[in-house]
Coordinates of C-alpha atoms and ligand atoms in Angstrom, one line a residue:
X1 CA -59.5 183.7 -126.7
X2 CA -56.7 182.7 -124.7
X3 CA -56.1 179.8 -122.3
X4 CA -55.7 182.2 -119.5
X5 CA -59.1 184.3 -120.5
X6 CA -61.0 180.9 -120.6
X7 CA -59.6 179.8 -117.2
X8 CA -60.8 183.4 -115.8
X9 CA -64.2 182.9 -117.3
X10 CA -64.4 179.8 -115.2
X11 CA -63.4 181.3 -112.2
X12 CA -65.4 184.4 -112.3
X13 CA -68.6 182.3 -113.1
X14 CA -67.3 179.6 -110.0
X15 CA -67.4 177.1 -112.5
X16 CA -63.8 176.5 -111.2
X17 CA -63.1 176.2 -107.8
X18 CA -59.5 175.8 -106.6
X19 CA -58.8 174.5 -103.2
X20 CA -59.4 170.7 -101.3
X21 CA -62.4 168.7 -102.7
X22 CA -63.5 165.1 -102.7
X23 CA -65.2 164.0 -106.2
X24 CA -68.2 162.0 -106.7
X25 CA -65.6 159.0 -107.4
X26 CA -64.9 159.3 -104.0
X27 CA -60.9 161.1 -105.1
X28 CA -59.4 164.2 -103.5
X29 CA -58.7 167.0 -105.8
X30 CA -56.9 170.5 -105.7
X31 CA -59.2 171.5 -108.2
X32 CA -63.1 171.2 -109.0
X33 CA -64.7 172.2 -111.9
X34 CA -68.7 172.2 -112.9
X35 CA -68.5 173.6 -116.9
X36 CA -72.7 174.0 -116.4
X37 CA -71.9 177.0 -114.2
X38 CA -70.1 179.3 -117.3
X39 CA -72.7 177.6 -119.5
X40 CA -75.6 179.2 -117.8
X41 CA -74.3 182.3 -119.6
X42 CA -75.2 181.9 -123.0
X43 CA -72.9 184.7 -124.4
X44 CA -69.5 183.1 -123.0
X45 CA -70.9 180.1 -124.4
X46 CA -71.7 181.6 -127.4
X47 CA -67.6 182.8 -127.0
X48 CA -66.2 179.3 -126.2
X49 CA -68.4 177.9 -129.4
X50 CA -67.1 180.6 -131.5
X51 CA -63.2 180.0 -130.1
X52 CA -63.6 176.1 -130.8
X53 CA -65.0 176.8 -134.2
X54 CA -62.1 178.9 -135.5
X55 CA -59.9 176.2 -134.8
X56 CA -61.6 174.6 -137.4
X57 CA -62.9 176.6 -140.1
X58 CA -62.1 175.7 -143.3
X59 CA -62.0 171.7 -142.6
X60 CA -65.0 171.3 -143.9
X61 CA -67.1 170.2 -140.9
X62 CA -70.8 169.4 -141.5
X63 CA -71.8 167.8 -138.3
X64 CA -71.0 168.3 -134.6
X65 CA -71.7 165.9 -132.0
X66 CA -71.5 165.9 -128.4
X67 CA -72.6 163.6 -125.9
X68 CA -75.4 164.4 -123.5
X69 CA -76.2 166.0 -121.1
X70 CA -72.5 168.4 -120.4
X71 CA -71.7 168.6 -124.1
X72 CA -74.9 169.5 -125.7
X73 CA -75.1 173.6 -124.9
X74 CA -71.1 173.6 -126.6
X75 CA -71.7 171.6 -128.9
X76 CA -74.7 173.4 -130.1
X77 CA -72.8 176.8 -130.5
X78 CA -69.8 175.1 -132.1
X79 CA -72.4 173.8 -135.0
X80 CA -73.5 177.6 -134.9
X81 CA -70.4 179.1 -135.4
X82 CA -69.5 176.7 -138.2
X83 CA -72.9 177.0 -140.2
X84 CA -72.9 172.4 -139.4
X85 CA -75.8 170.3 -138.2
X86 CA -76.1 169.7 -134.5
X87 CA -76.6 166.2 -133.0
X88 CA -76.3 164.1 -129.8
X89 CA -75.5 160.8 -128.2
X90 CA -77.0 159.6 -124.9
X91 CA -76.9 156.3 -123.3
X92 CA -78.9 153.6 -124.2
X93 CA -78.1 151.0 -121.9
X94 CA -75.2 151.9 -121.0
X95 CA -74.1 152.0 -124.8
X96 CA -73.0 155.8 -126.2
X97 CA -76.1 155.7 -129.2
X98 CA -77.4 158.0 -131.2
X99 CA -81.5 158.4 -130.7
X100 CA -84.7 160.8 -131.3
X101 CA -84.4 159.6 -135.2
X102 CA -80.8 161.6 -135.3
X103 CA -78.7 160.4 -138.7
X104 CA -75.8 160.5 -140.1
X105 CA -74.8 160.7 -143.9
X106 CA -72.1 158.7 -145.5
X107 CA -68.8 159.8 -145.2
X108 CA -70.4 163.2 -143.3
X109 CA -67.8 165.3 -142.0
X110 CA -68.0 165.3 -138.0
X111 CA -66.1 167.0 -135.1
X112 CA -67.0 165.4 -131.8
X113 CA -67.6 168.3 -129.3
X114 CA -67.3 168.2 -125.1
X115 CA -67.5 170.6 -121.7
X116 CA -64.7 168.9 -120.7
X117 CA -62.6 165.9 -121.0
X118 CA -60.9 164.0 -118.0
X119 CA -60.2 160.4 -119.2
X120 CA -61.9 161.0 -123.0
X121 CA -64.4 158.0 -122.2
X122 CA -67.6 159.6 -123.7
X123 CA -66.0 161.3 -126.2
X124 CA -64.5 158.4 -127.5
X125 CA -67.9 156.3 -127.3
X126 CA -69.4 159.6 -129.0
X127 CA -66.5 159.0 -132.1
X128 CA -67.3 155.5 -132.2
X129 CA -70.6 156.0 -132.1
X130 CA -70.6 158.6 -135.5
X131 CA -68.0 156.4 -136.8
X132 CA -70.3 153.2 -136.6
X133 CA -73.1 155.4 -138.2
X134 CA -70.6 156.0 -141.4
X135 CA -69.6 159.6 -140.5
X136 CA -66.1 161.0 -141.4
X137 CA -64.9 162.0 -137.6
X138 CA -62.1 164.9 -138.2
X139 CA -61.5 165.9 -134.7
X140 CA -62.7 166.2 -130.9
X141 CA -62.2 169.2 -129.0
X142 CA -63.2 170.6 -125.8
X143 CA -63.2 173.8 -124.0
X144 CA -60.9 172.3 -121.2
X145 CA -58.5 169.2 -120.7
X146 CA -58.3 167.9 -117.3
X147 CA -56.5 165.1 -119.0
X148 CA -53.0 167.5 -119.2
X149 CA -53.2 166.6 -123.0
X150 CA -52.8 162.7 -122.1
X151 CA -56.7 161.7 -122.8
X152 CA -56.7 159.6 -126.0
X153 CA -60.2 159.8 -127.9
X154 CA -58.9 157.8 -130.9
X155 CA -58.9 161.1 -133.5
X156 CA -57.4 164.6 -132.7
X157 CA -58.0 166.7 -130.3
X158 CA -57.9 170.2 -129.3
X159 CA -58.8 172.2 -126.2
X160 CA -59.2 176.0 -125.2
X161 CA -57.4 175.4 -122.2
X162 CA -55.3 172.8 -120.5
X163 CA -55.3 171.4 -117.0
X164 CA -53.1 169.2 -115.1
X165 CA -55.3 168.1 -112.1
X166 CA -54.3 165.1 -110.5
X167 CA -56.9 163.5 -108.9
X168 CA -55.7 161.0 -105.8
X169 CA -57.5 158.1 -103.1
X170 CA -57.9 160.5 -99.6
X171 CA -54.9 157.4 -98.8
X172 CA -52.6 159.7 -100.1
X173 CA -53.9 163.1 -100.2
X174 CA -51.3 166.2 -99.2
X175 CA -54.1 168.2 -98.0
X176 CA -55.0 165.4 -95.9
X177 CA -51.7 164.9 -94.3
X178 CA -52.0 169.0 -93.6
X179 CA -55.4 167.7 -91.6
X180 CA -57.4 170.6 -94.2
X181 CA -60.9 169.4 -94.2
X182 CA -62.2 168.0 -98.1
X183 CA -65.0 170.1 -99.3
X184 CA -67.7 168.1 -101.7
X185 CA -68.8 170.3 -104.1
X186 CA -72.2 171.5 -104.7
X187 CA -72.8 170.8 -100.9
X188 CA -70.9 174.0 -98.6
X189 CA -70.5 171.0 -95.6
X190 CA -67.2 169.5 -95.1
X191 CA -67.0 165.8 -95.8
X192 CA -66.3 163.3 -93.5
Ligands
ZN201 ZN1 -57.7 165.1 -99.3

């Protein structure tokens, strides 16, 4: 599966939505994307596991990780696709833990796994997290980077597809300047 067939899976499913949005942060975007809306679908997820996985068979993975809630339906066909254990992290006051008796064996080969990354926060806290717990993280890898490849998660990473999406304050907005109304996403009103 290609960049360009992942992107059209997004688009067909409207889990990527190209136009003039302001984010929950409160940013203006050209782009919006909601990964739960392709994940609904459990045979393109089953697809997008299967695509991650290949970029990693044969390195031995036992364990895949994702942080809750956007990672875990990924994650979980990842760890299907590669024969590994599935696990996830969640916040436990405010810190990236892992809970409901989950474990982690010495030296346990891990791939951390994600929807999508944008700055590589949780997935980083998810690495730490495994790391801290004595697994051997090998890799992160997502099924799209918002980051365009800059996001640093602290071990490599991969992604099916790659986005450059600039995210700016409504301050400085082009679409603004054009006097386009921002749409907020998962409402069909215009905001203010
Ligand atoms: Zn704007």
């Amino acid at each position: 599966m290609n960049a360009e067939e992942v992107i059209d899976q997004f688009r067909q499913t409207g889990a990527l939505l190209e136009g003039h949005f302001q984010l929950t942060s409160g940013l203006h975007s050209t782009v919006y994307l909601q990964c739960a809306l392709v994940l609904q679908f459990p045979e393109k997820a089953e697809a997008f596991g299967r695509a991650i996985a290949e970029q990693y068979r044969g390195a031995g993975i036992q364990l895949v990780a994702s942080p809750a809630i956007g990672g875990i339906v990924i994650g979980h066909e990842v760890a299907r696709a590669l024969g590994a254990r599935f696990v996830w992290t969640e916040r436990d006051s405010g810190q990236m833990t892992l809970r409901r008796g989950f474990t982690v064996s010495p030296d346990e080969k891990a791939l951390v796994v994600e929807d999508v990354i944008t700055t590589g926060g949780s997935t980083r806290e998810t690495v730490d997290a495994l790391k801290a717990a004595g697994a051997d993280v090998v890799g992160a890898a997502s099924i799209i980077d918002r980051s365009g490849g800059s996001a640093d998660v602290s071990v490599p990473r991969t992604a099916l597809a790659t986005l450059k999406v600039l995210s700016v304050d409504p301050t400085v907005c082009d679409a603004c300047k054009l006097g386009e109304p921002a749409v907020k996403p998962g409402s069909r009103k215009t905001a203010k």
